[in-house]
mmCIF file of C-alpha atoms in Angstrom:
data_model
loop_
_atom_site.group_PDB
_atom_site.id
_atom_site.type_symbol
_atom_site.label_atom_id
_atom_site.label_comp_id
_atom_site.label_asym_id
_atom_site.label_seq_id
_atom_site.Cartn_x
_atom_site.Cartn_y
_atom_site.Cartn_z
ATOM 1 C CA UNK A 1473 34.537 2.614 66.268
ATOM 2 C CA UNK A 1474 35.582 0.446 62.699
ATOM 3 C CA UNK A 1475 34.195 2.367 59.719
ATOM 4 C CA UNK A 1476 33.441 0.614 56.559
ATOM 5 C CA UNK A 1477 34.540 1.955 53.278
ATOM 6 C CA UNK A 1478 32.283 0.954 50.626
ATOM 7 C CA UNK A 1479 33.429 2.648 48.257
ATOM 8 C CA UNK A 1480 37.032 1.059 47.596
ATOM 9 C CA UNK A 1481 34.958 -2.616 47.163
ATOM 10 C CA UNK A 1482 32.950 -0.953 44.294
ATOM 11 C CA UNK A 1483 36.156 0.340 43.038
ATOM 12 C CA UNK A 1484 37.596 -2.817 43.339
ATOM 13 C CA UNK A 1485 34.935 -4.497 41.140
ATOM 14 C CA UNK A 1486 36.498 -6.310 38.158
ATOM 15 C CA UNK A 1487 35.867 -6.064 34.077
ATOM 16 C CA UNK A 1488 34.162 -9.600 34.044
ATOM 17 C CA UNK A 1489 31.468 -8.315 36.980
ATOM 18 C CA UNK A 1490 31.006 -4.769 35.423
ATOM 19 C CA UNK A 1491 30.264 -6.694 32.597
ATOM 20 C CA UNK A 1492 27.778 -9.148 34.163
ATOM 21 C CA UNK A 1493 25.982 -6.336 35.656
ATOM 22 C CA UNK A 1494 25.102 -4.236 32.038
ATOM 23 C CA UNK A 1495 24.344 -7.866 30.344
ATOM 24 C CA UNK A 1496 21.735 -8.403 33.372
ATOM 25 C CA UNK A 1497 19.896 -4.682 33.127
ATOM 26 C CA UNK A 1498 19.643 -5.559 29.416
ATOM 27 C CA UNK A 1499 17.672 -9.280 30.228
ATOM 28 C CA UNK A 1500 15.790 -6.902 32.610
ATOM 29 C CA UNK A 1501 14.784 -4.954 29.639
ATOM 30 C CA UNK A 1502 14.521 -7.355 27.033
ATOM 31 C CA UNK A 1503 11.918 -9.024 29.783
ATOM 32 C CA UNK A 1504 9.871 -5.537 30.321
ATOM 33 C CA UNK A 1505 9.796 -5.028 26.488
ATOM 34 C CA UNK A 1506 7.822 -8.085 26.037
ATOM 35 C CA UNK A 1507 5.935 -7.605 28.627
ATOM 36 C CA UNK A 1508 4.782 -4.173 27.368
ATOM 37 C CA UNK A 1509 4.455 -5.624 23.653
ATOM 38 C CA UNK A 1510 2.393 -8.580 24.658
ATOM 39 C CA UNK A 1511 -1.135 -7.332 24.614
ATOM 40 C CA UNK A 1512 -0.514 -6.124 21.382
ATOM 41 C CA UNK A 1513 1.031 -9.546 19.618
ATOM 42 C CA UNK A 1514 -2.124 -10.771 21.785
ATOM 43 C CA UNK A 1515 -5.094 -8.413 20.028
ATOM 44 C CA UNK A 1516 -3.102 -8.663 16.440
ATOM 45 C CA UNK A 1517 -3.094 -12.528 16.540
ATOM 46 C CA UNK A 1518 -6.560 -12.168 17.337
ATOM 47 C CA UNK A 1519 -7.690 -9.676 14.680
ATOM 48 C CA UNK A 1520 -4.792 -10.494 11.953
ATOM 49 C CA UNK A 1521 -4.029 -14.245 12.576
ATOM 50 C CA UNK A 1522 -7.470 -16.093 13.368
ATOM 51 C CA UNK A 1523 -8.995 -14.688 9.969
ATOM 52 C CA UNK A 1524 -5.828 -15.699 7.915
ATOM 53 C CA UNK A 1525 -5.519 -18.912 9.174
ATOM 54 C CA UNK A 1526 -9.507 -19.348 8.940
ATOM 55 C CA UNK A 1527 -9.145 -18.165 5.490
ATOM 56 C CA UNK A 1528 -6.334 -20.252 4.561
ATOM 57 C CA UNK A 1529 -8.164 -23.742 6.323
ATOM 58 C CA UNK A 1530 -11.621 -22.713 4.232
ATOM 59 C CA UNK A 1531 -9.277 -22.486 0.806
ATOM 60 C CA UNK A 1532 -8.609 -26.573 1.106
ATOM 61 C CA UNK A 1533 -12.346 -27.114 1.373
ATOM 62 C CA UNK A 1534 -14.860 -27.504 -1.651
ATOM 63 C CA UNK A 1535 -18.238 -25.414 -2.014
ATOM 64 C CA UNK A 1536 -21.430 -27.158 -1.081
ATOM 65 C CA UNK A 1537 -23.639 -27.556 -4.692
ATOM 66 C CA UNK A 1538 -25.092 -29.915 -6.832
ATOM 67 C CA UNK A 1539 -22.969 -33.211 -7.929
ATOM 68 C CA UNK A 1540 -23.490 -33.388 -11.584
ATOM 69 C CA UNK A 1541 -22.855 -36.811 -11.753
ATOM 70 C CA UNK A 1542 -25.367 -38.212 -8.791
ATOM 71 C CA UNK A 1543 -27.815 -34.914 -9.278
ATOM 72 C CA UNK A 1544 -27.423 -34.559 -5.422
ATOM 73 C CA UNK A 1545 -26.779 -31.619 -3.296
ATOM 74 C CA UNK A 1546 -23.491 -31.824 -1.432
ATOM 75 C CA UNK A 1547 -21.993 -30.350 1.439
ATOM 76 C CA UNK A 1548 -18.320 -29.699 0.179
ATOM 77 C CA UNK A 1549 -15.571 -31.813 1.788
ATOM 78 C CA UNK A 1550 -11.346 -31.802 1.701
ATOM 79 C CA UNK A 1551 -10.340 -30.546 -2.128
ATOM 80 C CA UNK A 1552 -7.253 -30.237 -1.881
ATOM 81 C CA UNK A 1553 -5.585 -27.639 -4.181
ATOM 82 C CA UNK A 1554 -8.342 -27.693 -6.484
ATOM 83 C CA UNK A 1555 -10.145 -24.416 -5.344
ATOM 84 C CA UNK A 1556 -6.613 -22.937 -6.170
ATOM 85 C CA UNK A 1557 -6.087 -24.810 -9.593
ATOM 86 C CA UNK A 1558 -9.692 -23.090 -10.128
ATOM 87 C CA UNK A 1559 -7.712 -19.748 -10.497
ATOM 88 C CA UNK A 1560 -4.189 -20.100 -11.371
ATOM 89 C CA UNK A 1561 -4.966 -22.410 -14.368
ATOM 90 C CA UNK A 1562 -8.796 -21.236 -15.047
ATOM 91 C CA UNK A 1563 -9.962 -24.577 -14.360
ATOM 92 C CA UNK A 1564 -13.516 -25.319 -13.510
ATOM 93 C CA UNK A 1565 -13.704 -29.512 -12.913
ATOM 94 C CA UNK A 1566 -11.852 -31.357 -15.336
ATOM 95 C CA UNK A 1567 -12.328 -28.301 -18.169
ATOM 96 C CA UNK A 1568 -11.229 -25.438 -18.708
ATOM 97 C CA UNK A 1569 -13.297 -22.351 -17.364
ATOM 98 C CA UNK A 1570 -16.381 -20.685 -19.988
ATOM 99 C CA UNK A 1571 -15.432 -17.171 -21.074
ATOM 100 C CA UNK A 1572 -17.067 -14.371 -18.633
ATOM 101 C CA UNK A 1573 -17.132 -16.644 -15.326
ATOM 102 C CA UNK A 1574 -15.208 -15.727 -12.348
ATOM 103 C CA UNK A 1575 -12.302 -18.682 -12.947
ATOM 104 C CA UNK A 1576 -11.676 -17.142 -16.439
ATOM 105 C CA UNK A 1577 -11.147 -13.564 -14.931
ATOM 106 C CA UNK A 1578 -8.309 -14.234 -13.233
ATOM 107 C CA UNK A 1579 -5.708 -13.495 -15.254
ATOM 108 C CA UNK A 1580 -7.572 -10.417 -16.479
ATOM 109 C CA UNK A 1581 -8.179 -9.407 -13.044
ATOM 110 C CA UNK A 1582 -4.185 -9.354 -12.348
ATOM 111 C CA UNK A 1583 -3.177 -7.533 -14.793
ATOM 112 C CA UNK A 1584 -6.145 -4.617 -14.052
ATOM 113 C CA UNK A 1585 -4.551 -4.516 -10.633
ATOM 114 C CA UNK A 1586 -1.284 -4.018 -11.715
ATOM 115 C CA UNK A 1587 -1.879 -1.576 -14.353
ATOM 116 C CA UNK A 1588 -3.949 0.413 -11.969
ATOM 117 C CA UNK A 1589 -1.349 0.075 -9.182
ATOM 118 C CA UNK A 1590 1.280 1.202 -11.790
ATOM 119 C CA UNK A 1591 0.092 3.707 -13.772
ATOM 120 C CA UNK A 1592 -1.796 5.664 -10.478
ATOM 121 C CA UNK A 1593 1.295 5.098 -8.043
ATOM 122 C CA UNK A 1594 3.693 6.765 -10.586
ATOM 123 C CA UNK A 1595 1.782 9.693 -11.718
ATOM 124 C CA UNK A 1596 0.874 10.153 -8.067
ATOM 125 C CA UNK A 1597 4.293 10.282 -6.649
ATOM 126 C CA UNK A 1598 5.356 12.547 -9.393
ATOM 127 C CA UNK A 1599 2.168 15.266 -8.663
ATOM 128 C CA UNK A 1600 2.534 14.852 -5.209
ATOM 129 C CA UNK A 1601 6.379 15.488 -5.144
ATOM 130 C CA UNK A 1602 5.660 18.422 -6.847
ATOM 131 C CA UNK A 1603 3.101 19.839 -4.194
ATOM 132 C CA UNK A 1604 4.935 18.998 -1.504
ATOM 133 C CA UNK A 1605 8.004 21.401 -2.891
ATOM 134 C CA UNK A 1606 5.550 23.930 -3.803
ATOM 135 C CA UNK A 1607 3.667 23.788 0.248
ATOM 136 C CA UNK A 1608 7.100 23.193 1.243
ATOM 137 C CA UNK A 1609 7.909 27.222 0.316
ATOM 138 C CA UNK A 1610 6.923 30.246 2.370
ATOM 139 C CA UNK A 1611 4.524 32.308 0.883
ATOM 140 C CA UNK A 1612 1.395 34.269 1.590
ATOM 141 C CA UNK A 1613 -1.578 31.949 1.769
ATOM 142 C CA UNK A 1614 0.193 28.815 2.459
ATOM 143 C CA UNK A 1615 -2.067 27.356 5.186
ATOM 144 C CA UNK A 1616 -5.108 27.765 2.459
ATOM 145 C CA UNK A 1617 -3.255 26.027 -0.177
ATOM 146 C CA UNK A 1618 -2.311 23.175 2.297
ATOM 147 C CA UNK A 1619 -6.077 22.706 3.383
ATOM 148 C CA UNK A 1620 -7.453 23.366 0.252
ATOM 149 C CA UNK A 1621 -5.423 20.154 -1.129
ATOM 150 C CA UNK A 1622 -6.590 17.681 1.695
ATOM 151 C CA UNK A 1623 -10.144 18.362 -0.031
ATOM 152 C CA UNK A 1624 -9.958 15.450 -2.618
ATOM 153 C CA UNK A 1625 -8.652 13.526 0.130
ATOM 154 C CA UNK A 1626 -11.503 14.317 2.529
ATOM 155 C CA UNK A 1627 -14.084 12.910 0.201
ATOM 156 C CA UNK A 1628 -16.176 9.393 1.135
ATOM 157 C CA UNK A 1629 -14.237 7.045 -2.090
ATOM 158 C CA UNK A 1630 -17.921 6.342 -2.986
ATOM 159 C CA UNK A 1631 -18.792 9.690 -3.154
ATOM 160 C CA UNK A 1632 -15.843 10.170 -5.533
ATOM 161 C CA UNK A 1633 -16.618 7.255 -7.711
ATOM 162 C CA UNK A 1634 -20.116 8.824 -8.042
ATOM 163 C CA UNK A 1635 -18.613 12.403 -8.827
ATOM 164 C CA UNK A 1636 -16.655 11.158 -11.691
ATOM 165 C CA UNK A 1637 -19.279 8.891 -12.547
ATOM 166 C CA UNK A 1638 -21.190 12.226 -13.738
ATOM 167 C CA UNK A 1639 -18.136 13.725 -14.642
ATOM 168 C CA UNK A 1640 -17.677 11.188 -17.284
ATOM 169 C CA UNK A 1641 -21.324 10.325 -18.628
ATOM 170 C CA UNK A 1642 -22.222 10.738 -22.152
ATOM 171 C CA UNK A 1643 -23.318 13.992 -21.623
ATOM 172 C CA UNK A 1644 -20.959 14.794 -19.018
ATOM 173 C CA UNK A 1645 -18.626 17.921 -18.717
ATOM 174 C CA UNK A 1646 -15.254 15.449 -19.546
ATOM 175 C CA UNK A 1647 -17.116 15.391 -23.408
ATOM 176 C CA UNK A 1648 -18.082 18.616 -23.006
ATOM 177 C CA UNK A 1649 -14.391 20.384 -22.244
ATOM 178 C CA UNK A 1650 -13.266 17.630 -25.309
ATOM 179 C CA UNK A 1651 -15.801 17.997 -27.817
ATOM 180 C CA UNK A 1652 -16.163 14.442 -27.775
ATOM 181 C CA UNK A 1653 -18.733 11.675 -27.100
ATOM 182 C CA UNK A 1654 -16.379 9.011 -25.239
ATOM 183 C CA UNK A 1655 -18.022 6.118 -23.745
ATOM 184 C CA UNK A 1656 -15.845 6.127 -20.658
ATOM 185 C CA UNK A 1657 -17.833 3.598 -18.890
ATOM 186 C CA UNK A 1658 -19.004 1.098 -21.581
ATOM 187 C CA UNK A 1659 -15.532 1.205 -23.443
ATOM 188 C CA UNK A 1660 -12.565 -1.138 -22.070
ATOM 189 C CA UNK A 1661 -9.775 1.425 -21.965
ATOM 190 C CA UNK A 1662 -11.408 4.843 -21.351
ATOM 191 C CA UNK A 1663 -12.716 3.097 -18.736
ATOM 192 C CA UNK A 1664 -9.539 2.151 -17.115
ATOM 193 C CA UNK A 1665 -7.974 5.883 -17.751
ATOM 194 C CA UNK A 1666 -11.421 7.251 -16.425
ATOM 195 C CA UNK A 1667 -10.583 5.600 -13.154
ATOM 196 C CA UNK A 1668 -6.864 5.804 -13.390
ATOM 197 C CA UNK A 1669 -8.028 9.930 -13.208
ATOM 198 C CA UNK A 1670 -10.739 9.608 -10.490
ATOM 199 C CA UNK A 1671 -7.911 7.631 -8.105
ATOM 200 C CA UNK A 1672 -5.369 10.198 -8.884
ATOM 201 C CA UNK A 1673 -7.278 13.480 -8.169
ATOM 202 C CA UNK A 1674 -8.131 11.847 -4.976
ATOM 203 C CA UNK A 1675 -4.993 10.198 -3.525
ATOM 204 C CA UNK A 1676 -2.477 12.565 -4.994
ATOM 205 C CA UNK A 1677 -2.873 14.635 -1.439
ATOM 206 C CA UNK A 1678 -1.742 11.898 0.503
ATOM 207 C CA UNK A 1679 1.264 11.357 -1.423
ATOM 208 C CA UNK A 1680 1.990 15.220 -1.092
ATOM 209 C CA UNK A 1681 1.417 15.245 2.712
ATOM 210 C CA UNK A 1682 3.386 12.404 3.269
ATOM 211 C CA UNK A 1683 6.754 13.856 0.896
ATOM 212 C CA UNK A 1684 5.762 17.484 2.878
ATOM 213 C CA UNK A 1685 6.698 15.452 6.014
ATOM 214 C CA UNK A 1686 9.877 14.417 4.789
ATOM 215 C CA UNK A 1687 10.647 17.846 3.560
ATOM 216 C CA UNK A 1688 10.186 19.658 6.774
ATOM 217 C CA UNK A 1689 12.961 17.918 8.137
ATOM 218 C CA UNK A 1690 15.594 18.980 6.014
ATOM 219 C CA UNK A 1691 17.166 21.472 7.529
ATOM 220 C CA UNK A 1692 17.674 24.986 5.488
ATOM 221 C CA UNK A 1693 21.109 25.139 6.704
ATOM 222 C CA UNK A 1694 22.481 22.359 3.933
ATOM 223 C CA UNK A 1695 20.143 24.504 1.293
ATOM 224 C CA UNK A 1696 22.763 27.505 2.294
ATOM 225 C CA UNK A 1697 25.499 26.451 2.258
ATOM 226 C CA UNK A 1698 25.575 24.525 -0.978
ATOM 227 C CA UNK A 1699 24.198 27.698 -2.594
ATOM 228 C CA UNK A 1700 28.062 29.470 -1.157
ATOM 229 C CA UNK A 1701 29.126 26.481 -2.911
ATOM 230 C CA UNK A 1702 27.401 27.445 -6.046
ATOM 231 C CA UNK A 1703 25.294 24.544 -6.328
ATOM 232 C CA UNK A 1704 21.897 25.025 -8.712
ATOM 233 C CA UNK A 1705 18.547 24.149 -8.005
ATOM 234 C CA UNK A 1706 18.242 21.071 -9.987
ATOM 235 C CA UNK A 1707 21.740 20.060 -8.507
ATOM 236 C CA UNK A 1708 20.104 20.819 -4.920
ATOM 237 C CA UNK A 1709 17.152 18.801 -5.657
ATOM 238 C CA UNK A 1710 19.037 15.595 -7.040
ATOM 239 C CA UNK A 1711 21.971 16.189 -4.282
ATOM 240 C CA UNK A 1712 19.927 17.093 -1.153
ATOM 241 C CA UNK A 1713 15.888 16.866 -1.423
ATOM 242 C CA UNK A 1714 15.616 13.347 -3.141
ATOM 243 C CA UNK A 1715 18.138 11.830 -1.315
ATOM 244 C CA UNK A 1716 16.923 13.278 2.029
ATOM 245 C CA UNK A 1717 13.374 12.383 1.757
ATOM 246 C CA UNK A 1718 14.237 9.197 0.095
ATOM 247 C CA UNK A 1719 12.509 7.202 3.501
ATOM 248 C CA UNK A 1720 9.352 9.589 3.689
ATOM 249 C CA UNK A 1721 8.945 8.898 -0.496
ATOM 250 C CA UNK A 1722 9.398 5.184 0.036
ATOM 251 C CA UNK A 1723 6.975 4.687 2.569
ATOM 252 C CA UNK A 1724 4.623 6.747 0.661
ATOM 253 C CA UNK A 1725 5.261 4.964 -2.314
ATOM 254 C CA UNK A 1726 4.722 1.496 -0.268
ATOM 255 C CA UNK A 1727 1.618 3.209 1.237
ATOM 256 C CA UNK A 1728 -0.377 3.780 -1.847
ATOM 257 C CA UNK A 1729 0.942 0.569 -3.934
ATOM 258 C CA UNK A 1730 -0.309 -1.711 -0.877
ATOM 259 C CA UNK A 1731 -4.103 0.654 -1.324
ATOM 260 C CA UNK A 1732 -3.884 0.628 -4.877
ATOM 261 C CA UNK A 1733 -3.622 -3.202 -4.696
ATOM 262 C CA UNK A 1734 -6.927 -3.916 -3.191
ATOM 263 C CA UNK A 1735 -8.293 -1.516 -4.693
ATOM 264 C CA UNK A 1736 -12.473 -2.029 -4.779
ATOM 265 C CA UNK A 1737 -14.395 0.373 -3.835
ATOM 266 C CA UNK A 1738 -13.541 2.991 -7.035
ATOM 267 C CA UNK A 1739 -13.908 0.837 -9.889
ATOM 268 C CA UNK A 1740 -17.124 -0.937 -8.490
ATOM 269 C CA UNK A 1741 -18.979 2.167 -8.223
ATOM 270 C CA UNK A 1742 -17.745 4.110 -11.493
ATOM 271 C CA UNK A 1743 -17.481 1.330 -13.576
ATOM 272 C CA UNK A 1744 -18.793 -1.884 -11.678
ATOM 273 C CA UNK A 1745 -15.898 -3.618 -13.307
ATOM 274 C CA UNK A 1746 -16.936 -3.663 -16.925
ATOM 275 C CA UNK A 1747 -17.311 -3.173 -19.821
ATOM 276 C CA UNK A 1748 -17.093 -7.464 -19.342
ATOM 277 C CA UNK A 1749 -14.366 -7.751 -17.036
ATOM 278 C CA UNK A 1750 -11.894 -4.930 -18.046
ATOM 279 C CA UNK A 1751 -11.816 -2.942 -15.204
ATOM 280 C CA UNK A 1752 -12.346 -5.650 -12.672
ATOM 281 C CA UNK A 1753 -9.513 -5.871 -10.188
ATOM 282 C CA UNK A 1754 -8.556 -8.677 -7.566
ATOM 283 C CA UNK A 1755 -10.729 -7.447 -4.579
ATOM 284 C CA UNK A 1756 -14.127 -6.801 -6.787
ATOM 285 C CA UNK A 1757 -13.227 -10.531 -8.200
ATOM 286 C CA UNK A 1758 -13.517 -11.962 -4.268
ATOM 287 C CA UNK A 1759 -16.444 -9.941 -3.694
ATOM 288 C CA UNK A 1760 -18.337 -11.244 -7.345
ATOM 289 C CA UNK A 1761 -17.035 -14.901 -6.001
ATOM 290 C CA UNK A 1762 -18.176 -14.850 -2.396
ATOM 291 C CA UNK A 1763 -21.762 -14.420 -4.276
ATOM 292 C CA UNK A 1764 -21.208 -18.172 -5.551
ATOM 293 C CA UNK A 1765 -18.634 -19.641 -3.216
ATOM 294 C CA UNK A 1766 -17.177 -19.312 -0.293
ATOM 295 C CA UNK A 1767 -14.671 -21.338 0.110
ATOM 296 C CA UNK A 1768 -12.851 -20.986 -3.667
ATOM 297 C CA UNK A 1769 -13.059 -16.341 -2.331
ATOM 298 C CA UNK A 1770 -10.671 -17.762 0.500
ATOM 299 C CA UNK A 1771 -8.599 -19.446 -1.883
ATOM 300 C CA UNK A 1772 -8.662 -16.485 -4.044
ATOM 301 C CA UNK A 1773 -7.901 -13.548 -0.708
ATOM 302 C CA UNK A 1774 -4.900 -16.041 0.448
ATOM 303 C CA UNK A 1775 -3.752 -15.613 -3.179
ATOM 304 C CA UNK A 1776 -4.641 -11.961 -3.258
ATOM 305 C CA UNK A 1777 -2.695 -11.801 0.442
ATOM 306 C CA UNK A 1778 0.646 -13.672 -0.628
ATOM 307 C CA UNK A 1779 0.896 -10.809 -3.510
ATOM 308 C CA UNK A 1780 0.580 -7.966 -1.380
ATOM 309 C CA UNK A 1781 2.988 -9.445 1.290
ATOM 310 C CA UNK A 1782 5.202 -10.556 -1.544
ATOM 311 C CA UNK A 1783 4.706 -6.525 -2.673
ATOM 312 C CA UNK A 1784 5.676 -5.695 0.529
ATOM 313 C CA UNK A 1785 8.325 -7.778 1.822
ATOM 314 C CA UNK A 1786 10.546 -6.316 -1.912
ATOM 315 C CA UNK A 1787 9.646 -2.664 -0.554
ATOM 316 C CA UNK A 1788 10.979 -3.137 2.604
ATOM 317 C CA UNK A 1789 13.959 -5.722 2.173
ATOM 318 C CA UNK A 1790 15.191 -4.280 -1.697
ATOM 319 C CA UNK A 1791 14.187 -1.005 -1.782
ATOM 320 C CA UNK A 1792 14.491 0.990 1.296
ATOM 321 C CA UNK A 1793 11.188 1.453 2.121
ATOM 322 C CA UNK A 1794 11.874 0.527 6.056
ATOM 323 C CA UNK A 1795 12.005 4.184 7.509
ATOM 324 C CA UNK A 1796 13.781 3.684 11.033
ATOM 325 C CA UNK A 1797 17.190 1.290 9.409
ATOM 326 C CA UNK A 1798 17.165 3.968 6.483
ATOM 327 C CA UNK A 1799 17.393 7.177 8.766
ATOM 328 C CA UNK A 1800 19.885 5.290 10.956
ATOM 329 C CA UNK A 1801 21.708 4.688 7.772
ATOM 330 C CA UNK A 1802 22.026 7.973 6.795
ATOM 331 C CA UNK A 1803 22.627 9.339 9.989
ATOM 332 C CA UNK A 1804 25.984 6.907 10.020
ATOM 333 C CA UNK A 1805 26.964 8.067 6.146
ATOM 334 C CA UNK A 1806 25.908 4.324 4.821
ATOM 335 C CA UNK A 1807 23.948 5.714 2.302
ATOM 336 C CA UNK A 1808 24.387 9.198 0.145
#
């Protein structure tokens, strides 16, 4: 009776067919993994792409109203890249747009958003560093402290807006404590540091939970042994924290710039964007021109749209901001 060896033919099995075999389990997988992800390019095209392109389509088209030169009512038509002329050069028609209309906020409107972004972003990353190292240390009563931070955080934005909103009246305890009489809502810049405040005290949590995260992972090990190496806590926190957390602190970072740049729902309760149009930021602006115009608010969101993914794009390509490359980096000694 013949008895076949199989196992010298495997043996025998050259480089070039090894080969063949790995590069056809990876097609397998490559074909599995889009499988898996399709439903999910499928619902995000839906919810995601539709409304942007719809957006973009309704930004070429001109508002129905009255023609001022036939005295008719008309329904709109192709206008080209006059709805975004409108905004970028304040032009309303052939002239330039009247002082407190929605064309002539533009510019004003930017540089709210910015400032806000800014100023809140920074002083939020620096408070929230700080409570993450200080929830980051064992102590008694450190489960109390952690909940009792995610309180801002917990609170409805409009209920916020409304809680400052009293805070900061004329007879409110913000002039009491100062032995002042501020007009925080009817003057341009105490109105703007009256809501940088309000967005602080309420988003500096998430900041802090999100730099906690990053600090859990460091293990105490490296905090040991560069204390044998007589290293000092400011030369710990440059060396080891900051550079360890640096992902976790640039995705928070990109977190709260991308919030703070649609930004709406804070400054149209506390200060519904006045005094005029001082604290009136990009996403209040669409709201005020959907009232009058449809078609010129999607011009103005595919505007508001190319900035954040212009925002975005920086954070992730420039400054590190992309969490999974950025671990991997580390992990290989790339970057120190």
């Amino acid at each position: 009776m013949a008895v076949v060896d199989a196992a010298p033919e495997a043996k025998a099995k050259s480089p070039r067919g090894r080969k063949s075999d790995k590069a056809a389990v990876k097609t397998h997988e490559r074909r599995a993994a889009l499988w898996l992800i399709a439903p999910s390019i499928l619902i995000l095209a839906v919810v995601i792409g539709y409304p942007l392109v719809a957006a973009v389509i309704q930004s070429f088209q001109k508002d129905a109203g009255l023609n001022a030169a036939t005295g008719l009512f008309e329904q709109g038509g192709f206008a080209g890249f006059s709805n975004y002329t409108h905004w970028l050069l304040q032009q309303c028609g052939p002239v330039p747009c009247p002082p407190g209309t929605n064309g002539a906020s533009f510019w004003t409107s930017i540089f709210n958003t910015f400032f806000f972004t800014i100023t809140t972003v920074v002083l939020e990353t620096i408070l929230g560093l700080w409570m993450a190292l200080i929830m980051n240390r064992a102590y008694r009563g450190r489960a109390l402290v952690r909940a009792s931070v995610l309180v801002p955080w917990a609170i409805p934005t409009a209920v916020t807006a409304k809680l400052w909103f009293f805070i900061f009246a004329t007879a409110g305890i913000a002039n009491v404590i100062l032995h002042a009489q501020i007009l925080w809502t009817s003057q341009a810049w105490p109105a703007r540091i009256a809501i940088i405040i309000a967005d602080v005290w309420k988003t500096t949590p998430f900041m802090a939970l999100l730099i906690l995260a990053g600090l859990q992972i460091i293990p105490d090990e490296i905090y040991e042994a560069s204390r044998v190496d007589g290293a000092s806590t400011v030369q710990q926190f440059f060396r080891i924290t900051l550079p360890l957390i640096k992902p976790a602190l640039m995705v928070a970072i990109l977190f709260r710039t991308l919030d703070a740049l649609r930004m709406y729902d804070l400054p149209a309760i506390l200060t519904g964007g006045g005094p005029g149009n001082a604290t009136t930021t990009l996403s209040i602006l669409v709201v005020n021109q959907i009232r009058q115009g449809f078609n010129a608010a999607a011009a103005l969101s595919t505007l508001t749209f190319l900035l954040i993914f212009a925002v975005a794009f920086i954070f992730v390509r420039f400054l590190g901001a992309n969490v999974v490359a950025t671990t991997e980096a580390q992990q290989k000694g790339e970057l120190r």
